[in-house]
XYZ file of C-alpha atoms in Angstrom:
355
model
C 151.394 214.124 70.393
C 154.744 215.731 71.147
C 155.756 219.382 70.974
C 159.223 220.605 70.221
C 160.013 224.292 70.306
C 162.844 226.303 68.906
C 163.199 229.755 70.505
C 165.963 232.363 70.889
C 168.265 231.804 73.843
C 166.691 234.700 75.784
C 163.328 232.865 75.783
C 164.628 229.668 77.329
C 162.528 228.462 80.272
C 165.394 228.478 82.742
C 165.805 232.280 82.334
C 162.285 233.236 83.457
C 163.057 233.179 87.232
C 166.165 235.271 86.537
C 164.124 237.908 84.655
C 161.621 238.153 87.533
C 164.408 238.512 90.094
C 166.263 241.175 88.100
C 163.018 243.077 87.574
C 162.472 243.486 91.331
C 166.148 244.305 91.904
C 166.501 247.083 89.310
C 162.943 248.434 89.274
C 163.320 250.139 92.653
C 166.899 251.336 92.271
C 167.196 254.964 91.197
C 168.723 255.476 87.742
C 168.387 251.736 87.048
C 164.606 251.587 86.855
C 164.739 251.537 83.011
C 166.787 248.378 83.253
C 164.117 246.998 85.572
C 161.414 247.794 82.996
C 163.530 246.025 80.359
C 163.723 242.819 82.405
C 160.026 243.157 83.214
C 159.287 243.250 79.464
C 161.368 240.125 78.921
C 159.560 238.375 81.762
C 156.174 239.401 80.305
C 157.091 238.106 76.836
C 158.346 234.904 78.416
C 155.069 234.529 80.343
C 152.924 235.114 77.222
C 154.921 232.599 75.194
C 154.538 230.047 77.995
C 150.763 230.572 78.169
C 150.548 230.270 74.391
C 152.415 226.964 74.501
C 150.030 225.597 77.136
C 147.057 226.679 75.038
C 148.506 224.980 71.963
C 149.134 221.747 73.867
C 145.512 221.777 74.985
C 143.811 222.637 71.675
C 145.869 221.292 68.762
C 145.069 217.747 67.619
C 144.444 215.818 64.400
C 142.014 213.096 63.348
C 141.997 211.019 60.173
C 138.591 210.352 58.665
C 137.292 208.004 55.980
C 140.260 206.230 54.455
C 140.591 202.644 53.241
C 143.450 200.541 54.548
C 143.307 198.270 51.461
C 144.136 199.852 48.114
C 145.148 198.554 44.685
C 148.390 199.553 43.030
C 148.093 202.726 40.885
C 144.806 203.592 42.610
C 143.979 207.218 43.451
C 141.825 208.413 46.329
C 141.566 211.256 48.849
C 142.232 211.284 52.581
C 140.309 213.484 54.979
C 142.342 215.059 57.757
C 140.705 217.166 60.449
C 142.986 219.506 62.422
C 141.636 220.843 65.728
C 142.664 224.044 67.464
C 143.177 226.179 64.348
C 140.578 228.722 65.543
C 142.662 229.227 68.694
C 145.723 229.877 66.552
C 143.777 232.387 64.455
C 142.668 234.300 67.555
C 146.299 234.459 68.672
C 147.357 235.693 65.238
C 149.468 232.616 64.560
C 149.903 230.728 61.283
C 150.102 226.937 61.040
C 151.468 224.792 58.222
C 151.055 221.052 57.725
C 153.750 218.734 56.377
C 153.220 215.050 55.522
C 155.791 212.568 54.266
C 155.349 208.957 53.108
C 157.692 206.008 52.728
C 157.505 206.296 48.924
C 154.814 203.670 48.286
C 152.215 206.466 48.331
C 152.647 209.840 46.628
C 150.751 213.123 46.469
C 150.015 213.635 42.739
C 149.236 217.351 43.122
C 152.529 218.185 44.828
C 155.963 218.945 43.362
C 156.878 216.178 40.851
C 160.449 216.274 42.169
C 159.249 215.536 45.708
C 155.970 213.620 45.247
C 156.193 211.909 48.649
C 155.922 215.230 50.539
C 152.710 217.212 51.121
C 152.617 220.708 52.606
C 149.824 223.243 53.032
C 148.832 226.231 55.142
C 145.992 225.513 57.582
C 143.611 228.400 58.163
C 140.443 226.730 59.507
C 139.158 223.694 61.375
C 137.518 222.308 58.214
C 138.664 218.847 57.089
C 141.443 218.821 54.506
C 141.070 216.737 51.329
C 144.484 215.240 50.547
C 144.762 213.378 47.188
C 147.064 210.344 47.239
C 148.101 207.664 44.756
C 149.695 204.279 45.351
C 152.720 203.463 43.198
C 154.142 200.279 44.734
C 152.685 196.993 45.962
C 153.153 196.087 49.623
C 152.802 197.849 52.973
C 152.652 201.655 52.786
C 152.475 204.312 55.464
C 153.094 207.915 56.429
C 156.337 208.277 58.354
C 156.084 211.973 59.237
C 153.225 214.306 60.211
C 154.260 217.752 61.457
C 152.267 220.891 62.214
C 154.477 223.975 62.388
C 153.370 227.082 64.286
C 155.523 230.208 64.022
C 155.435 232.891 66.683
C 155.447 236.559 65.555
C 158.613 238.619 65.355
C 160.709 235.464 65.046
C 160.263 234.620 68.693
C 160.200 230.901 68.020
C 158.744 227.911 66.202
C 156.610 225.081 67.609
C 156.699 221.640 65.941
C 153.785 219.290 66.693
C 154.594 215.662 65.898
C 152.114 212.784 66.117
C 152.553 209.091 66.890
C 149.575 207.703 64.949
C 150.083 207.503 61.189
C 147.766 206.153 58.471
C 148.959 202.786 57.166
C 147.838 200.968 54.023
C 148.204 197.617 52.335
C 148.708 198.068 48.587
C 147.376 195.052 46.671
C 148.555 193.977 43.199
C 146.771 195.647 40.308
C 143.927 193.739 38.641
C 143.949 195.664 35.365
C 143.621 193.620 32.188
C 146.842 194.995 30.726
C 148.724 193.236 33.501
C 147.837 189.905 31.869
C 149.038 189.138 28.339
C 147.064 185.886 28.135
C 149.734 183.619 26.672
C 148.650 180.297 28.129
C 150.212 177.218 26.580
C 148.940 173.715 27.016
C 151.887 171.313 26.872
C 150.772 167.787 26.017
C 153.129 165.019 27.190
C 156.206 166.484 25.588
C 154.483 167.080 22.245
C 153.953 170.426 20.534
C 152.527 173.358 22.529
C 148.909 174.172 21.769
C 147.428 177.604 22.552
C 144.560 177.177 24.992
C 143.063 179.586 27.485
C 140.749 178.451 30.300
C 139.359 181.994 30.331
C 138.629 182.702 26.669
C 138.259 179.237 25.122
C 135.880 176.729 26.655
C 136.663 174.067 23.999
C 139.424 171.528 24.519
C 140.872 169.455 21.683
C 140.337 165.772 22.388
C 142.060 164.370 19.325
C 141.818 164.203 15.542
C 139.692 162.462 12.902
C 139.827 162.086 9.090
C 138.953 165.240 7.206
C 135.460 165.514 5.675
C 134.255 169.069 5.021
C 135.384 171.046 8.077
C 136.713 174.628 7.810
C 140.416 174.907 7.041
C 141.147 176.485 10.437
C 140.113 173.204 12.113
C 142.656 171.104 10.195
C 145.137 169.439 12.535
C 148.348 169.777 10.530
C 150.409 168.001 13.150
C 148.202 164.910 13.069
C 148.108 165.144 9.277
C 151.901 165.044 9.128
C 152.023 162.008 11.436
C 149.370 159.952 9.637
C 149.965 161.095 6.068
C 146.252 161.794 5.673
C 144.322 165.022 6.138
C 143.024 165.201 9.730
C 140.746 167.671 11.543
C 140.533 168.498 15.207
C 137.919 167.025 17.525
C 136.729 169.394 20.281
C 134.690 169.045 23.436
C 133.511 171.581 25.992
C 135.824 171.800 28.981
C 134.292 171.265 32.404
C 137.545 171.994 34.226
C 136.820 174.153 37.272
C 139.735 173.461 39.639
C 143.128 175.058 39.037
C 146.481 174.943 40.784
C 148.494 178.156 40.293
C 152.247 177.736 40.806
C 154.001 181.117 40.969
C 157.775 180.791 40.594
C 159.594 184.084 41.174
C 163.092 182.678 40.621
C 165.302 183.911 37.799
C 166.057 182.047 34.527
C 168.855 180.105 36.214
C 166.396 178.689 38.739
C 167.922 180.657 41.632
C 167.591 184.201 42.952
C 164.702 186.599 42.447
C 163.659 187.359 38.873
C 164.081 191.009 37.895
C 160.489 191.135 36.592
C 158.900 189.520 39.629
C 156.405 192.378 40.007
C 154.959 191.556 36.569
C 154.604 187.899 37.578
C 152.758 188.907 40.744
C 150.310 191.127 38.830
C 149.716 188.433 36.205
C 148.988 185.903 38.948
C 146.551 188.249 40.704
C 144.675 189.012 37.482
C 144.526 185.381 36.345
C 143.180 184.170 39.695
C 140.589 186.964 39.829
C 139.307 186.009 36.369
C 139.162 182.300 37.188
C 137.279 182.989 40.415
C 134.798 185.148 38.480
C 134.071 182.085 36.332
C 133.226 180.087 39.459
C 136.467 178.092 39.522
C 138.243 176.774 42.591
C 141.843 177.881 43.100
C 144.865 176.789 45.102
C 148.095 178.782 45.044
C 151.716 177.722 45.521
C 154.613 180.182 45.896
C 158.298 179.258 45.852
C 158.776 181.299 49.022
C 159.446 179.932 52.487
C 157.015 181.154 55.152
C 157.722 181.957 58.809
C 157.654 178.216 59.630
C 160.256 177.537 56.921
C 157.651 175.761 54.773
C 156.568 176.355 51.181
C 153.905 179.068 50.971
C 150.534 177.840 49.738
C 146.808 178.545 49.931
C 144.378 175.644 50.079
C 141.790 175.011 47.343
C 138.839 177.410 47.768
C 136.528 179.572 45.682
C 134.768 182.934 45.733
C 135.674 186.433 46.852
C 137.145 185.367 50.233
C 139.747 183.323 48.346
C 140.568 186.311 46.116
C 141.095 188.483 49.186
C 143.409 185.873 50.715
C 145.379 185.669 47.470
C 145.776 189.437 47.142
C 146.792 189.837 50.794
C 149.377 187.076 50.396
C 150.797 188.525 47.186
C 151.030 191.962 48.802
C 153.431 190.583 51.434
C 156.047 189.287 48.957
C 159.371 191.053 49.390
C 162.934 190.939 48.147
C 163.941 190.046 51.711
C 162.083 186.713 51.561
C 163.768 183.349 51.018
C 162.863 181.711 47.699
C 163.200 178.050 46.784
C 165.032 176.897 43.641
C 162.907 176.038 40.607
C 163.526 172.268 40.465
C 162.773 171.800 44.157
C 159.627 173.925 43.829
C 158.366 171.950 40.799
C 158.791 168.638 42.638
C 156.948 169.990 45.666
C 154.004 171.268 43.595
C 153.732 167.963 41.719
C 153.522 166.038 45.004
C 151.236 168.422 46.922
C 148.807 169.768 44.307
C 145.131 168.864 44.275
C 144.839 165.599 42.352
C 142.297 166.549 39.683
C 143.195 170.198 39.231
C 144.695 171.819 36.135
C 148.215 173.098 36.817
C 149.139 176.612 35.644
C 152.796 177.599 36.051
C 153.817 181.247 36.001
C 157.564 181.665 35.622
C 160.330 183.268 33.519
C 158.155 185.431 31.242
C 155.698 182.652 30.401
C 152.433 181.237 31.659
C 152.152 177.501 30.965
C 148.936 175.503 31.301
C 149.939 171.886 31.909
C 147.831 168.770 31.662
């Protein structure tokens, strides 16, 4: 903790010895004793202010209680902040105000809408403060300013208490269902795209057969057009449980960061969470270079630990990262992916499920 004080020039520390000296000089000189009493008053005020400052340095402190360092985007919660030494301020007749400021990834929803990243309140007791917060942006988030202001009476000065320890958070991508318009397409060897979802449809079309008495919705019009005879689809239950997710954040040209990359990140997080809920195994490739100048990837695993690793990785993505071009990324994924896994590509406003 550090204390900065702003006081009138006549209360500067260097003047206290001068006031004491002038008091003894003028107090015992006839006709100048009033001037001696004046300097004695200044010295007394100076002494009281100094003692007050020492008391504040000894008593005032803060402690954060019960807050989670991992939060999802758009999540709301409350922080508990305990401020010590307020009873001492009350006995001295002093008023304290608290000011918090964040880096913009976290806001205070109950504060001024024009300045949502700033919180201010008057502190009048040692009871813990409940401070509502809301995350608004994925990635690292923190407080960058915590100040307690104490004002002395009669405008004799202001004390600013600043603190070195700030709460820090990691904001994970949202896992809300609306983040995932499930538009999975299964592209079959250059043929027509066929809508298929590994989450909502457990049946996979194996082929076609001559029509007998099946419902009209099961007619395979594509096969019918090729053979010249009415054909129906043949389905089988899918036992696919290993998936390779390839997240490409490059723009439509194949280079640079896509302007909707945040949507891609949320779609990837939601899709992986749903697949892991179904007991699937997941590996993840990103077209970002890591600190070793290698393609970013997570090995094939399953369960909640894998979901946590995925969310933590996605939370670190930044516009300052280096991203690999689309063609180079596709070749890398094709070579490195798990042999028997189903490849799902997320790129340029589409999610493609590839055989």
